[in-house]
Short mmCIF file of C-alpha atoms in Angstrom, two decimals:
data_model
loop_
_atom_site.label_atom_id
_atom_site.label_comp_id
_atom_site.label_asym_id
_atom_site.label_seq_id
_atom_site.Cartn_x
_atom_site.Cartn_y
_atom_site.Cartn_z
CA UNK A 1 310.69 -17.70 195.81
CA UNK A 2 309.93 -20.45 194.38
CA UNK A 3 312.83 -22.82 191.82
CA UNK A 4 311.27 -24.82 188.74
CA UNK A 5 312.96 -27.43 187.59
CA UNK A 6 310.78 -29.46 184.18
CA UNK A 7 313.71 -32.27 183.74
CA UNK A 8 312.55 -33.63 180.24
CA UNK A 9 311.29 -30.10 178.18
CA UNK A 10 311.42 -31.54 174.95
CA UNK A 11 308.77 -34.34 175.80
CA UNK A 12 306.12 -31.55 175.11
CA UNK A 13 306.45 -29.59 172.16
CA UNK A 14 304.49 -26.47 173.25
CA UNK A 15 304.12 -22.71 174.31
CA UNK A 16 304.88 -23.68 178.42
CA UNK A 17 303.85 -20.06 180.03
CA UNK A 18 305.58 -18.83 182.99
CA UNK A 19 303.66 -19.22 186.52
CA UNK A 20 302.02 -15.50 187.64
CA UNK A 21 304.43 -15.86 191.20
CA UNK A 22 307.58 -14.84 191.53
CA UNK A 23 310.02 -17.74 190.56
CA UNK A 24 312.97 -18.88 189.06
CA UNK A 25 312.72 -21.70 185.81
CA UNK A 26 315.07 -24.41 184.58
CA UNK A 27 314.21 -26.31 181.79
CA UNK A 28 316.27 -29.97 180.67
CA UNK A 29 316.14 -31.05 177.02
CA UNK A 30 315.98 -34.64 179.04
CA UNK A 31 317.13 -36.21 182.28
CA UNK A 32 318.68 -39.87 182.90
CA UNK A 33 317.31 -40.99 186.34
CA UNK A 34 321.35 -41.02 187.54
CA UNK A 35 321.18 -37.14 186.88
CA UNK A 36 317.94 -36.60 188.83
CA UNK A 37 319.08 -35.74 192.34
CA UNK A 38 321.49 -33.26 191.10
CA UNK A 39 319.30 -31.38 188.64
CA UNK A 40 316.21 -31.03 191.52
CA UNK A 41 318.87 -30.09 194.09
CA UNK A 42 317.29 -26.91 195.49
CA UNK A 43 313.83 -27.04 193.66
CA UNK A 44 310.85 -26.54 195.51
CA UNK A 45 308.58 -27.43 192.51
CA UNK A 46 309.97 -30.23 190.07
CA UNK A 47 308.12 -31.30 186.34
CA UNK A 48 308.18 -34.69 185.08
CA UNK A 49 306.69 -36.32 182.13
CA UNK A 50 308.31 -39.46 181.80
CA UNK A 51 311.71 -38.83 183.88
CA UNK A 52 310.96 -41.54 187.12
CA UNK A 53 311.51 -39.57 190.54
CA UNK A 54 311.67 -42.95 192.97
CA UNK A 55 311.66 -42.89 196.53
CA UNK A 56 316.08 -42.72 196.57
CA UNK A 57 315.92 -39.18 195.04
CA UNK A 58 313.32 -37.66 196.75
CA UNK A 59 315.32 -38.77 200.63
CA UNK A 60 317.94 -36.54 199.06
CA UNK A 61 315.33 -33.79 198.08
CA UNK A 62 314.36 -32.09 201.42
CA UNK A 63 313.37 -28.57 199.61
CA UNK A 64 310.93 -30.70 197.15
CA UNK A 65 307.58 -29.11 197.86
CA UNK A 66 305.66 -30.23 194.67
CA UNK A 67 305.87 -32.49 191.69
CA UNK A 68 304.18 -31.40 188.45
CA UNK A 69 303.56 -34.29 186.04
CA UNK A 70 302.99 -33.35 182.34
CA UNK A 71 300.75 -35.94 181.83
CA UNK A 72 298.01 -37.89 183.15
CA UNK A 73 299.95 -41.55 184.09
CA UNK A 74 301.90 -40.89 187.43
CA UNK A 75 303.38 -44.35 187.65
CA UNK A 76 307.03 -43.37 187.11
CA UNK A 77 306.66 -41.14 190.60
CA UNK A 78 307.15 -42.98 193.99
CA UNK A 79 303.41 -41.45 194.98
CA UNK A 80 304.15 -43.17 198.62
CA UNK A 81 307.56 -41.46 199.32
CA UNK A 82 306.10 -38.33 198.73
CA UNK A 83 302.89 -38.68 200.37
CA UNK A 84 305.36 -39.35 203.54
CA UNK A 85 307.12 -36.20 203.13
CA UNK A 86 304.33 -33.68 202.08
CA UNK A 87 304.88 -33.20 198.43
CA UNK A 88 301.90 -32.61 196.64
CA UNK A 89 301.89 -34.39 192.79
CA UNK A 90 299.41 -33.53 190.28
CA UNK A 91 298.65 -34.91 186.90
CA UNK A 92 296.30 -33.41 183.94
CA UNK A 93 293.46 -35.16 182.88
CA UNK A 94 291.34 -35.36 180.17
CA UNK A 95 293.73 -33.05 177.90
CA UNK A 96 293.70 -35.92 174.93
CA UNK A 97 290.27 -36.61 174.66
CA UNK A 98 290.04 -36.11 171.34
CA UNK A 99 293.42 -37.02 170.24
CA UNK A 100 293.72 -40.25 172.12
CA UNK A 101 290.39 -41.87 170.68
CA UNK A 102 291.20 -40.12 167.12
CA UNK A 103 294.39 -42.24 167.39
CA UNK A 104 291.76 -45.27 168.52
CA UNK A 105 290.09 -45.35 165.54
CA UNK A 106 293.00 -44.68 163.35
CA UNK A 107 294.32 -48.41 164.59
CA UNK A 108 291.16 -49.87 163.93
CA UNK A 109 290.26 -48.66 160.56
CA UNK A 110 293.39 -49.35 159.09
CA UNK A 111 293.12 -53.21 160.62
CA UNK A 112 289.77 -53.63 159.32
CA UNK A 113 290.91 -52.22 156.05
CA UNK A 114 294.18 -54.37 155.87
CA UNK A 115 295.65 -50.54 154.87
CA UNK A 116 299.05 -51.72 155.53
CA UNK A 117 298.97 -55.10 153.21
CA UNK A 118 297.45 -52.81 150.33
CA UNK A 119 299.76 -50.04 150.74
CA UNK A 120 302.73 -52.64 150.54
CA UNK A 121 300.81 -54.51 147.62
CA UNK A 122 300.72 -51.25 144.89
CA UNK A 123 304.59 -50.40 146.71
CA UNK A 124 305.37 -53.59 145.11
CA UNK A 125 303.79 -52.64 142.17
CA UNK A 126 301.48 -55.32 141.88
CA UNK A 127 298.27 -53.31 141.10
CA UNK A 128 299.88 -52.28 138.02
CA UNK A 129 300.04 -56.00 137.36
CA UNK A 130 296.37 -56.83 138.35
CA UNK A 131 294.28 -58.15 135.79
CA UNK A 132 291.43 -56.54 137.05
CA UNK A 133 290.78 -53.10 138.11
CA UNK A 134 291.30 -53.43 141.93
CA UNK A 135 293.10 -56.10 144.04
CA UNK A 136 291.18 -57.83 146.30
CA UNK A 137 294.14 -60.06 148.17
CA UNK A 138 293.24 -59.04 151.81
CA UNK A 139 290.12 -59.04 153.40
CA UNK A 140 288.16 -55.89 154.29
CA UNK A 141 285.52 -55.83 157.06
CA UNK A 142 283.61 -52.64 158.66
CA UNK A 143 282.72 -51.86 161.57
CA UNK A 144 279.13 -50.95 161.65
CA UNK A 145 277.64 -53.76 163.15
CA UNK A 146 280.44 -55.24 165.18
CA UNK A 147 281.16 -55.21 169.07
CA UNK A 148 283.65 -52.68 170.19
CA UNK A 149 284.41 -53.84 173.91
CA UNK A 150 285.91 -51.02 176.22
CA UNK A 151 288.22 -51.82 178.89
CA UNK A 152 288.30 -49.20 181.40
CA UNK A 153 285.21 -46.92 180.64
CA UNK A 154 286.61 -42.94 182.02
CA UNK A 155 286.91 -39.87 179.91
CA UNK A 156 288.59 -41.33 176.88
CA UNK A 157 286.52 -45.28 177.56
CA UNK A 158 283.42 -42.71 176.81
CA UNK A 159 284.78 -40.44 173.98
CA UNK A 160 285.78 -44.16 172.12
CA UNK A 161 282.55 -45.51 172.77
CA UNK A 162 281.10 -41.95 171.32
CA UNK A 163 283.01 -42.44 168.06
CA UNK A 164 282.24 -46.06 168.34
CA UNK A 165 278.66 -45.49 167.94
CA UNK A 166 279.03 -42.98 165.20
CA UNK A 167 280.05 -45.93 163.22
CA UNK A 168 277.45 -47.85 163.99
CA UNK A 169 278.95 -50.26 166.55
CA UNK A 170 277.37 -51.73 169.53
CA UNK A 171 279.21 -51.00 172.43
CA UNK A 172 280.48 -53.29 175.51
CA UNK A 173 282.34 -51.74 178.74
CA UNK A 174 284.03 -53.90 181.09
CA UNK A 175 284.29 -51.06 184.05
CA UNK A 176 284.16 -51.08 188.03
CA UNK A 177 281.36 -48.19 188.09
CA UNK A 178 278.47 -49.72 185.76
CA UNK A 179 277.77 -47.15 182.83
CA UNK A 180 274.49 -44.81 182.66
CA UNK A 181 275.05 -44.07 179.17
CA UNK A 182 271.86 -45.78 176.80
CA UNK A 183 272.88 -48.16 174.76
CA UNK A 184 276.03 -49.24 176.12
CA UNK A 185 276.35 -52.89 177.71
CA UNK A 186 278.11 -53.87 181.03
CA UNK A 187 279.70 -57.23 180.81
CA UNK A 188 282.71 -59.04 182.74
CA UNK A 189 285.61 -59.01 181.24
CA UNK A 190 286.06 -62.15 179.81
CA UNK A 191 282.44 -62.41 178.53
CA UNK A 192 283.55 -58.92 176.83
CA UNK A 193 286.72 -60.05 175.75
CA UNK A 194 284.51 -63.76 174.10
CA UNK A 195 282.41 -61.74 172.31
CA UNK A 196 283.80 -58.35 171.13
CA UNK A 197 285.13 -57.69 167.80
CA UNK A 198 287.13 -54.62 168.72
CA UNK A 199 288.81 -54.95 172.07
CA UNK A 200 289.97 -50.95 173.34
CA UNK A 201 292.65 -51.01 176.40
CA UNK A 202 291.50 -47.33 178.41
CA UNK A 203 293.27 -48.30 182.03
CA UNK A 204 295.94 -46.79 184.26
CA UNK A 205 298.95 -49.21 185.04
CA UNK A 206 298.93 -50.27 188.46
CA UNK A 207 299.37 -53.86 190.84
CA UNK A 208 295.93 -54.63 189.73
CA UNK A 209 296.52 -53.95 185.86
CA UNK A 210 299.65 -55.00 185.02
CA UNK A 211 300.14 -57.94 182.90
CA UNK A 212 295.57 -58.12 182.78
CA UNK A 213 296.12 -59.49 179.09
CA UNK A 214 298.35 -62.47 178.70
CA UNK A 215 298.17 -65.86 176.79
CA UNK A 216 294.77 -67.12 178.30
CA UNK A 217 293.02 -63.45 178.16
CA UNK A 218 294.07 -63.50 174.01
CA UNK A 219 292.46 -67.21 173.97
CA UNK A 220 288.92 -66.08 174.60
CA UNK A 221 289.34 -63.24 172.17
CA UNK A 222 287.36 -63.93 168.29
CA UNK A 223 290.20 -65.45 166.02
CA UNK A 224 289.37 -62.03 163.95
CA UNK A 225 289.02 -59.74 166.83
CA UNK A 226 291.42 -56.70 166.95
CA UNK A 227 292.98 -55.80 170.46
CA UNK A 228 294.12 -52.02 170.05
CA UNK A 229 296.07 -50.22 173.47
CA UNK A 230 296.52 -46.61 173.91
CA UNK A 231 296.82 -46.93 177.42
CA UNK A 232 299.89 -48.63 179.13
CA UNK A 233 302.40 -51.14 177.72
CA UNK A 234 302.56 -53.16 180.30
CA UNK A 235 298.42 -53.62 180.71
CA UNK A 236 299.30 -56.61 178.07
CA UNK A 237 302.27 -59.90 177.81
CA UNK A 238 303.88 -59.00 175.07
CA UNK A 239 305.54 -61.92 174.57
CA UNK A 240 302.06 -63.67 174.45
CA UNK A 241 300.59 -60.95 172.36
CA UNK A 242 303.48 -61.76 169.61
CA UNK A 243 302.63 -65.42 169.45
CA UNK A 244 299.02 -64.74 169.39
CA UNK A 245 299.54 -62.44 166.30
CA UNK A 246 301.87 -64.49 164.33
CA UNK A 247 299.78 -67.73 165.21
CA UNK A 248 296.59 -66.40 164.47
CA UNK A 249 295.53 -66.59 167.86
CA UNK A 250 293.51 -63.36 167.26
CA UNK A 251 293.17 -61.18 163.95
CA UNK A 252 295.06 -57.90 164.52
CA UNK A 253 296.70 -55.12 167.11
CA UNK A 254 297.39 -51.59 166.81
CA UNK A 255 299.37 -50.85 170.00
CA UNK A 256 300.55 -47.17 170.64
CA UNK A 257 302.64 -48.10 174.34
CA UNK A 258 305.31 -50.57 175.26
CA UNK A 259 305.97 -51.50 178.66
CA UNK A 260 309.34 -49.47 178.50
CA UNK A 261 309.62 -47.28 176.69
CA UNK A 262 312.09 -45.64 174.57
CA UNK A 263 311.46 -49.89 174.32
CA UNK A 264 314.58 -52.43 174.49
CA UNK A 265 315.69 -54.03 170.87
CA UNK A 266 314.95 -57.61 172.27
CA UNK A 267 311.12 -56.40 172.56
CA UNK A 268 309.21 -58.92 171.03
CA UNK A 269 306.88 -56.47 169.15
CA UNK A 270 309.22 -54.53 167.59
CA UNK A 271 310.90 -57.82 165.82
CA UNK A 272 307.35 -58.49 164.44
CA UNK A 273 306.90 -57.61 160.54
CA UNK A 274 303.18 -58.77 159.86
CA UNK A 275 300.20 -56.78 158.38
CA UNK A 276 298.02 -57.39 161.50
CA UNK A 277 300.25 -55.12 163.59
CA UNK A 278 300.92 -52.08 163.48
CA UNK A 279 302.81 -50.26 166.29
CA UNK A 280 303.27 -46.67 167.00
CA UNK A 281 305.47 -44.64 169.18
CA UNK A 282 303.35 -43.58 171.89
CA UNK A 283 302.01 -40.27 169.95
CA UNK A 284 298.56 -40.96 170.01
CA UNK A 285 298.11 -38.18 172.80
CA UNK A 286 300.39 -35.73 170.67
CA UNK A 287 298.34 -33.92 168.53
CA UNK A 288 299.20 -30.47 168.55
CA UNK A 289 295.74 -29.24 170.37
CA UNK A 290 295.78 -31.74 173.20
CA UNK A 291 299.66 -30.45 174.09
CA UNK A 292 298.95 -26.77 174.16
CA UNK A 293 296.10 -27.88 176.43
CA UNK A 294 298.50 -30.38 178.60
CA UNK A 295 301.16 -27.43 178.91
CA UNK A 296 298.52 -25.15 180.11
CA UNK A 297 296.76 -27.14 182.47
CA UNK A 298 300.40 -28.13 183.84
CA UNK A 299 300.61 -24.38 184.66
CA UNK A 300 297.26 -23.84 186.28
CA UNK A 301 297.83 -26.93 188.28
CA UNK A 302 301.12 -25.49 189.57
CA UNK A 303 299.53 -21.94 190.38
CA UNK A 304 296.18 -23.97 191.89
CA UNK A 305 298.48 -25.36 193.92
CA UNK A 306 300.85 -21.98 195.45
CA UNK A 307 297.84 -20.45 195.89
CA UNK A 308 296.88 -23.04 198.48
CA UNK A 309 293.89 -24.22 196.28
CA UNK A 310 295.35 -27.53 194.81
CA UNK A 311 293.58 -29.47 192.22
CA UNK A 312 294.25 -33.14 190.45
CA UNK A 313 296.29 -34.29 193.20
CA UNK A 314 296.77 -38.38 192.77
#
């Protein structure tokens, strides 16, 4: 029979349904990676979403058969210590692909639309001490007509560029595999990054990734240009990103991830109090439909997998 342990339940605020095999079920509230060996100490099949499971813990977990991950980034699992011992970890994919790009645009619109300087302006009541009928202290732009560059061009890189199009943008990718979708323009990523308005992050965080947008990738961006990540935190310097935004290096930046996350005090974005940033706390996948659909493809992906037929193995 097979033990369940999910080590951080209240990271997904969902109906979680019970596997069809015959098994026993822990659920955590949350798990500090000290309290990690302990808590998996006779599982066969473990859930994560954020909690890290390094290479330390799983030595000590010999019954460790499978790792679940309630989400779609696996970095915080040691993929090559369990490769070496056999235990299979699977993701779920494509479960925000609405949500995520919803979020997307969300950033953007309220950047273009200096929303947050205006909503400050009539808190401060000075539209009731305008002259005129409307205050006009901020500039608005729109986003027909501008370049929306995509970095990273998968299920959500496509669903962006979908919306992106709706509202009459011209779309850039910057991608390995060169798009087939009409209409939509390969280019290198600095030439994208020169010439895009909108600059989308849609990339997993890996050797390769980390740290792709620092002080020199912000210098070819327009002075206007908007730089919005949904991704990974630590796909951008944020210590360069700060100076760029409060130097007017580049125009804006609606940023959903930090690179850790619940994020230090001494982060340099969270110190920053200007219009052109706004900052979220890594919801943009957490709409209500996209987390019933994570928790049940977390269970089909479990029973895939004791029923020999595994599927979204990383």
């Amino acid at each position: 029979m097979h033990h369940i342990v999910f080590l951080d339940r209240d990271s997904l605020v969902a109906n979680v349904r019970r596997p069809r095999f015959e098994h026993d079920w822990t659920d955590y509230p949350g798990t500090e990676p000290a309290d990690v060996v302990a808590r998996l100490a006779g599982a066969t099949i473990a859930i994560t979403n954020k909690v890290p499971v390094r290479e330390d813990a799983i030595a000590q977990l010999p019954g460790l058969k499978m790792i679940a991950v309630a989400a779609t980034g696996t970095d915080n699992v040691d993929l090559a210590a369990c490769r070496a011992r056999g235990i299979a970890v699977a993701n779920i994919r494509n479960y925000s692909v609405v949500a995520v790009p919803e979020h997307v645009f969300a950033l953007m619109l309220a950047l273009r639309r200096n929303l947050a300087a205006y909503r400050a302006d009539v808190e401060a009541g000075r539209w009731e001490q305008s002259s005129r009928f409307c205050l006009l202290d901020h500039p608005i732009a729109d986003l027909a007509g501008s370049r929306l560059g995509i970095v990273g061009y998968g299920a959500l890189g496509q669903k962006v560029a979908q919306l992106g199009r709706a509202f009459g943008m011209r779309i850039a990718v910057a991608t390995r595999t060169p798009p087939q979708d009409p209409g939509v323009e390969a280019l290198p990523l600095e030439e994208l990054l020169r010439t895009s308005d909108v600059v989308s992050l849609h990339l997993p965080l890996n050797d390769q990734t980390r740290g792709m947008i620092g002080a020199r990738e912000l210098g070819l961006m327009k002075k206007n240009a908007l730089l919005i990540n949904t991704a990974r935190g630590g796909l951008v310097d944020e210590a360069a990103l700060a100076h760029a935004l409060a130097n007017g290096v580049i125009g804006g930046a609606g940023f959903d991830v930090l690179s850790k996350e619940p994020p230090a005090p001494d982060n340099p974005l969270l110190r920053l109090r200007l219009p052109n940033f706004i900052l979220t706390p890594h919801v943009a996948w957490a709409s209500a439909g996209a987390m019933q659909t994570l928790a049940d493809m977390l269970v089909d992906n479990i029973e895939a997998w004791a029923d020999g037929r595994p599927q979204n193995l990383v």
